[in-house]
Coordinates of C-alpha atoms in Angstrom, one line a residue:
X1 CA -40.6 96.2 -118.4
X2 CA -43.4 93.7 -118.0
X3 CA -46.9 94.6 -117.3
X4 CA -46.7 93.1 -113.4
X5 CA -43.3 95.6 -112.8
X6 CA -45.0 98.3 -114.5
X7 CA -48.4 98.3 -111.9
X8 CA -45.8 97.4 -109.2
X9 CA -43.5 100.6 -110.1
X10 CA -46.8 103.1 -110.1
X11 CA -48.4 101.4 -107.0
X12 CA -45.3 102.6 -105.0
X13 CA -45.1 105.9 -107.4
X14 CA -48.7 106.4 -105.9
X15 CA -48.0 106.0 -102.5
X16 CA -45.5 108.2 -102.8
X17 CA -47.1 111.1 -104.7
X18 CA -50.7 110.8 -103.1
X19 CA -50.1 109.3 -99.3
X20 CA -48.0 111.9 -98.3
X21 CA -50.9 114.3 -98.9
X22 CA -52.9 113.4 -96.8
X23 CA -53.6 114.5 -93.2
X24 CA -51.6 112.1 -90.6
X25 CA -54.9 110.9 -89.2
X26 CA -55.8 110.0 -92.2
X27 CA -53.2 107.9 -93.7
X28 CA -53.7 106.1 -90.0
X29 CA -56.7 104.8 -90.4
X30 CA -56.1 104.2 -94.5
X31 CA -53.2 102.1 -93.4
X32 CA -55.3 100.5 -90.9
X33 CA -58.0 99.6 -93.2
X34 CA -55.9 98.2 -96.0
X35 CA -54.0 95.8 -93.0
X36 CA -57.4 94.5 -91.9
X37 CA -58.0 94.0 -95.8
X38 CA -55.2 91.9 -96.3
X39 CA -55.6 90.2 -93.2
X40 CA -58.7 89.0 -93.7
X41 CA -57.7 87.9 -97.3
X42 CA -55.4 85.3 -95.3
X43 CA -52.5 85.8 -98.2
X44 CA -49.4 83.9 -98.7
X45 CA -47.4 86.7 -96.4
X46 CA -50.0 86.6 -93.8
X47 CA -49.9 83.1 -93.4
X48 CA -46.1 83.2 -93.8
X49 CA -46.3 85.8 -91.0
X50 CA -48.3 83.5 -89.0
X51 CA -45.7 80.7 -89.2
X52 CA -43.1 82.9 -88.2
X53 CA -44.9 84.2 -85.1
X54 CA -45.3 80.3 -84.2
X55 CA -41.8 80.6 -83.3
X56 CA -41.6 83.4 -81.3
X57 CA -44.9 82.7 -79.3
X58 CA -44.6 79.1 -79.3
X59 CA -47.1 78.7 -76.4
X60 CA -49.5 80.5 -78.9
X61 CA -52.9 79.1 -80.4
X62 CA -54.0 79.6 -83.2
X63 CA -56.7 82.5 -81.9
X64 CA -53.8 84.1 -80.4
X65 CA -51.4 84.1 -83.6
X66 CA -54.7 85.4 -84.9
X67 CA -54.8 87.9 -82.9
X68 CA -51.1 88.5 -83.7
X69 CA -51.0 88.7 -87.6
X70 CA -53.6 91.3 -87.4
X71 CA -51.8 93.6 -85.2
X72 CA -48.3 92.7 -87.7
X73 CA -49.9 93.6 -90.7
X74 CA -51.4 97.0 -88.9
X75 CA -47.8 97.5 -87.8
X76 CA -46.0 96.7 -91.4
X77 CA -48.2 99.5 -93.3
X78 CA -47.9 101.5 -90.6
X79 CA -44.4 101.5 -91.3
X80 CA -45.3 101.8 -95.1
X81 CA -47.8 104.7 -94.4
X82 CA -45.2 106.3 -92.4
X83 CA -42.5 105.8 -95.4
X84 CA -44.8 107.0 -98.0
X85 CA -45.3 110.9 -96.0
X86 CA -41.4 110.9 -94.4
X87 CA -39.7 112.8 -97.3
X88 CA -42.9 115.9 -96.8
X89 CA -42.1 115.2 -92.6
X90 CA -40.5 118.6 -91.4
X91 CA -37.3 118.6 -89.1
X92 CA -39.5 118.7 -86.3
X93 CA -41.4 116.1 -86.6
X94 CA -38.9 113.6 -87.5
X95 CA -37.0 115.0 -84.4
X96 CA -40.0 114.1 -82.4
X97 CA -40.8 110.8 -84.3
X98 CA -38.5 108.6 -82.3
X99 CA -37.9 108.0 -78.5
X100 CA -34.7 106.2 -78.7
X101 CA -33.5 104.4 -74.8
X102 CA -29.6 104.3 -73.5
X103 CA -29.1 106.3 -76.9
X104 CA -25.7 107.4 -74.6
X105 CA -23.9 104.2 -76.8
X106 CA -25.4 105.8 -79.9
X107 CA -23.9 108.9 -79.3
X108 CA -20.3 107.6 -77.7
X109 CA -20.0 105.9 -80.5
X110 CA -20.8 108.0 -83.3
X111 CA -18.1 110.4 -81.1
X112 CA -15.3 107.6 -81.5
X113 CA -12.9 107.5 -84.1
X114 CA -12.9 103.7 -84.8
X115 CA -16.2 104.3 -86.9
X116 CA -19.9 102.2 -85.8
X117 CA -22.0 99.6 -87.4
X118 CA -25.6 99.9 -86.3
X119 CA -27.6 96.2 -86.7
X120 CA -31.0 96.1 -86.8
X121 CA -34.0 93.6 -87.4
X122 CA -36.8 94.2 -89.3
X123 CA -39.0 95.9 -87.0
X124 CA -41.0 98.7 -87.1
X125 CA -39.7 101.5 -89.2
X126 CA -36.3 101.4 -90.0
X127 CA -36.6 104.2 -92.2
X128 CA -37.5 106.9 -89.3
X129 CA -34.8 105.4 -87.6
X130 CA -32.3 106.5 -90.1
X131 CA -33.7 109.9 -90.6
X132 CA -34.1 110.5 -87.0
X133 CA -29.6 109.7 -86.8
X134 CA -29.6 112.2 -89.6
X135 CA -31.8 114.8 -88.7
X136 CA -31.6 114.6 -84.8
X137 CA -28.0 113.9 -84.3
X138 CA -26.8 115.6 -87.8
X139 CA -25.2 112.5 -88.6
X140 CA -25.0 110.8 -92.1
X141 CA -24.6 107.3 -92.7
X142 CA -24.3 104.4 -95.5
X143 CA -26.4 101.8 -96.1
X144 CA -26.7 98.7 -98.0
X145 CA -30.3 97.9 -100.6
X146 CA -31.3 94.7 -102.5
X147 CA -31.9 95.7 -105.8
X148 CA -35.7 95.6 -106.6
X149 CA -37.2 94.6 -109.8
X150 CA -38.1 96.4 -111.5
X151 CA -35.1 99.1 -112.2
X152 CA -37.3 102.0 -111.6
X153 CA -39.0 100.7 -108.1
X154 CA -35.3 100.1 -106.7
X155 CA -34.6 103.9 -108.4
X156 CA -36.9 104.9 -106.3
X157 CA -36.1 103.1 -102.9
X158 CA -32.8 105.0 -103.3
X159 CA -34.0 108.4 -104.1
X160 CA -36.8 108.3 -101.3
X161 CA -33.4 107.1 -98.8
X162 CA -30.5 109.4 -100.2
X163 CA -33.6 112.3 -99.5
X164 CA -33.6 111.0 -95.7
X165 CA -30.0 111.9 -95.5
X166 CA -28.5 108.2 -96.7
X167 CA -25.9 107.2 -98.8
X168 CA -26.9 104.1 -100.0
X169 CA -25.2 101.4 -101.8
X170 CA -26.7 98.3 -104.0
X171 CA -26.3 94.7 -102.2
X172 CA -25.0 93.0 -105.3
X173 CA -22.3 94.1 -107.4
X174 CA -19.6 92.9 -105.2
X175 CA -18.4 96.2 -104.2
X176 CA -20.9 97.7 -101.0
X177 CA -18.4 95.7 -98.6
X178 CA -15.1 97.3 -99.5
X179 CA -17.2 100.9 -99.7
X180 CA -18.4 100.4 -96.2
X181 CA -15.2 99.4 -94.7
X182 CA -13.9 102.8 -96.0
X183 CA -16.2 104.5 -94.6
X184 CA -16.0 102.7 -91.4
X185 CA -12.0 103.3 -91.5
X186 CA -12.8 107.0 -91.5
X187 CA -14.9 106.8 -88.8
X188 CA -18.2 106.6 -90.2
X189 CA -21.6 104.9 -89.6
X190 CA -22.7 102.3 -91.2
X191 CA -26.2 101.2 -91.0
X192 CA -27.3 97.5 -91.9
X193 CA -30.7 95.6 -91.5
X194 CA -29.3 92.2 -90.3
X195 CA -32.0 89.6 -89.6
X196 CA -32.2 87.9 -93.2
X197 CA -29.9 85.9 -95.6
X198 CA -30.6 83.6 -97.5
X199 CA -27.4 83.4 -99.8
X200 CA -24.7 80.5 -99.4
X201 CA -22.2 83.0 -97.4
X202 CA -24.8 83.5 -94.5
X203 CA -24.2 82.7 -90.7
X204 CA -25.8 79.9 -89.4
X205 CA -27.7 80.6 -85.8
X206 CA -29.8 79.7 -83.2
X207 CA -32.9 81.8 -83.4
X208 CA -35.7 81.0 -81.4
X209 CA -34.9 77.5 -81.0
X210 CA -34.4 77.0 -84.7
X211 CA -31.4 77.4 -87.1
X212 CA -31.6 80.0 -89.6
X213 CA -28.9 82.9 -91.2
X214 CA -27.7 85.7 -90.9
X215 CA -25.5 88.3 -92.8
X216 CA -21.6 87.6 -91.6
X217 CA -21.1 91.4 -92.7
X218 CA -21.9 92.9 -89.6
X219 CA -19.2 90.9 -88.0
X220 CA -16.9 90.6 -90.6
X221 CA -16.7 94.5 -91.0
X222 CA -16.2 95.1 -87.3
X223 CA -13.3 92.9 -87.3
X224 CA -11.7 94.0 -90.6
X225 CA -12.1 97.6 -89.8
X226 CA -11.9 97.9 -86.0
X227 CA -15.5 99.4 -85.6
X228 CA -18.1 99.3 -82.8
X229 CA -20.9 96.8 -83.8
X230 CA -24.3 97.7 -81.9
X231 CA -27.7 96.1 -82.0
X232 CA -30.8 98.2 -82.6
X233 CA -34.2 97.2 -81.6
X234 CA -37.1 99.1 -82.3
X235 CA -41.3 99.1 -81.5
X236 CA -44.3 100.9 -81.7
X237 CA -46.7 101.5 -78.8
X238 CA -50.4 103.0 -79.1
X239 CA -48.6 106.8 -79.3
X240 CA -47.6 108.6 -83.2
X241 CA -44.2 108.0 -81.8
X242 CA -41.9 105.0 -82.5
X243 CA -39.5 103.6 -79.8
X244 CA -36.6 101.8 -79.7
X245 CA -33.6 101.1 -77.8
X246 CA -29.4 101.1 -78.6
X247 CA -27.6 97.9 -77.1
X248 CA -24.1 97.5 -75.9
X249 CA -21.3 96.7 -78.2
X250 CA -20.8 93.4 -79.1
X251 CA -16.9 92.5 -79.0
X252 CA -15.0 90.8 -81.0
X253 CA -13.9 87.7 -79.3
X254 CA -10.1 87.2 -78.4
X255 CA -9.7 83.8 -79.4
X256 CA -10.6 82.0 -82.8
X257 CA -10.0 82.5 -86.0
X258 CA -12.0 85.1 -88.8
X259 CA -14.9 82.0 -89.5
X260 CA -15.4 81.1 -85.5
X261 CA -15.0 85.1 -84.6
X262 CA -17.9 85.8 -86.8
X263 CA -20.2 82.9 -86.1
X264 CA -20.2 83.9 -82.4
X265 CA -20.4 88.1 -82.8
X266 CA -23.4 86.6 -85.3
X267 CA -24.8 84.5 -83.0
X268 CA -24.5 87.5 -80.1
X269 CA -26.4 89.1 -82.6
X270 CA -29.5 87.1 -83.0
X271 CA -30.2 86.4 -79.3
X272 CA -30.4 90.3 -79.5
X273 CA -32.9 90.1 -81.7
X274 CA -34.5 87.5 -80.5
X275 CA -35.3 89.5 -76.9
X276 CA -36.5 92.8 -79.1
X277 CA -38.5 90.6 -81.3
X278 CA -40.0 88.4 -78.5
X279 CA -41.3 91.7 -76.0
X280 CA -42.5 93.2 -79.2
X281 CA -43.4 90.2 -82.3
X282 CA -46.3 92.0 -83.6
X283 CA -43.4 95.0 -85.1
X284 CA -41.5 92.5 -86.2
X285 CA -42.0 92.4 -90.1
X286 CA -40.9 89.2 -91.4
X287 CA -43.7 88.4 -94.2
X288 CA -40.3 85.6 -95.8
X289 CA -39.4 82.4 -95.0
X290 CA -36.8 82.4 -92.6
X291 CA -35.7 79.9 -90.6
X292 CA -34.0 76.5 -92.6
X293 CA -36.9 73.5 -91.9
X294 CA -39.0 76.1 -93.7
X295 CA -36.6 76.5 -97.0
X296 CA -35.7 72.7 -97.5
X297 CA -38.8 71.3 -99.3
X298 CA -38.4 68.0 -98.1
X299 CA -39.7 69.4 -94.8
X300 CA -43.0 70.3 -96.4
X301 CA -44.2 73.7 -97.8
X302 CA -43.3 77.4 -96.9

């Protein structure tokens, strides 16, 4: 292991160990000050942050996307903050954590037999999302993570998420597709962040004006295995407590074949997205290139 994984593998072993110590109030405002930190540092995911918000808010100047970055890096360690104390949270307070909105197609469809895929971008804290489903509605689910380098940081990813009531599987490997459409065939959940891919086999979509991809998986597994997919938005408001909100179904379409099929229940998919993320673009933690102009360097730099 190389010096950089090694400092990268105990920085998150800290966090870990030490964060979820400490009084809530108290990992607030440490979380708060290390976002105004990095902020004012003006970083490479800051001003990738920055670009991405230009998208959203395009009427926005650049005081306002200012204004914007800070309150998305408050919001992304927030999120980490909150992910470092989660495995000491009690019942109770995960329970109360989350103040989920027309949760009634949550519920109907984790009661169906056809099995559900839950989509969701990356906003706010997935994380208490997922231990909310299992802790709250005593529901298990699978999920899908990229392998981290190093070994032991990605080791750890998994045991923090299989002790939040996950099964989760590694992205690469080749085999995470055919485990979740078992599961899904027994009537499972499956639970999939869906607002990034960069790989070769990635949906191409409208998103804010722009193209960009997204994972076919989503689709592709709703259509192989008969399952409910449902888009998942979430936020966070001034209060401890996150919010978020269950969408409809989206069908598969009746006409078309498998590739035209997915690149509309995709495309469903990312205007979605695109209404969470606009009413709420400061939660929205996209610190990556995204969108295609910004990953072809003939367009100029990320």
């Amino acid at each position: 292991m190389s010096t950089a994984d090694r400092l990268t593998d105990g920085l998150y072993g800290l966090g870990w160990s030490t964060v979820k110590k400490l009084p809530e109030p108290v990992a607030v405002r440490l979380g708060r000050s290390i976002a105004d930190l990095a902020w004012r540092q003006r970083g490479k995911g800051v001003l990738r942050l920055e670009a991405n918000y230009a998208r959203v808010v395009p009427d926005a100047g650049p005081e306002r996307l200012a204004e914007l970055s800070r309150a998305g890096m408050r919001s992304y360690l927030r999120y980490w903050m909150e992910s470092f104390r989660l495995p000491a949270w009690s019942a109770e307070r995960v329970r109360t954590g989350f103040d989920c909105t027309d949760v009634h197609h949550l519920t109907d469809g984790i009661a169906s037999p056809r099995g559900l895929i839950l989509a969701l971008p990356h906003m706010a804290n997935w994380d208490l999302a997922g231990a909310w489903v299992t802790t709250k509605l005593q529901t298990p689910f699978t999920t899908v993570a990229e392998r981290l380098k190093p070994e032991t940081l990605y080791d750890r990813f998994v045991a923090y998420r299989e002790g939040l009531g996950m099964e989760v599987l590694p992205h690469s490997g080749g085999t995470a597709f055919g485990t979740l459409a078992r599961r899904l065939r027994d009537g499972g959940l499956v639970c999939l962040v869906a607002d990034r891919d960069l790989s070769a086999s990635g949906v191409e979509v409208d998103f804010f004006g722009e193209r960009t991809r997204m994972p076919a998986g989503p689709a592709l597994l709703a259509q192989q295995t008969g399952a409910l997919l449902m888009p998942v938005t979430l936020w966070y408001d001034d209060s401890p407590v996150m919010k978020g909100q269950v969408h409809p179904p989206i069908e598969v379409p009746e006409t078309g074949n498998r590739a035209e099929k997915t690149s509309v229940m995709t495309q469903a998919l990312a205007d979605v997205f695109a209404k969470g993320i606009a009413d709420h673009p400061e939660d929205w933690h996209m610190l990556q290139r995204l969108w295609l102009a910004d990953l072809d360097p003939a367009k100029g730099p990320s």
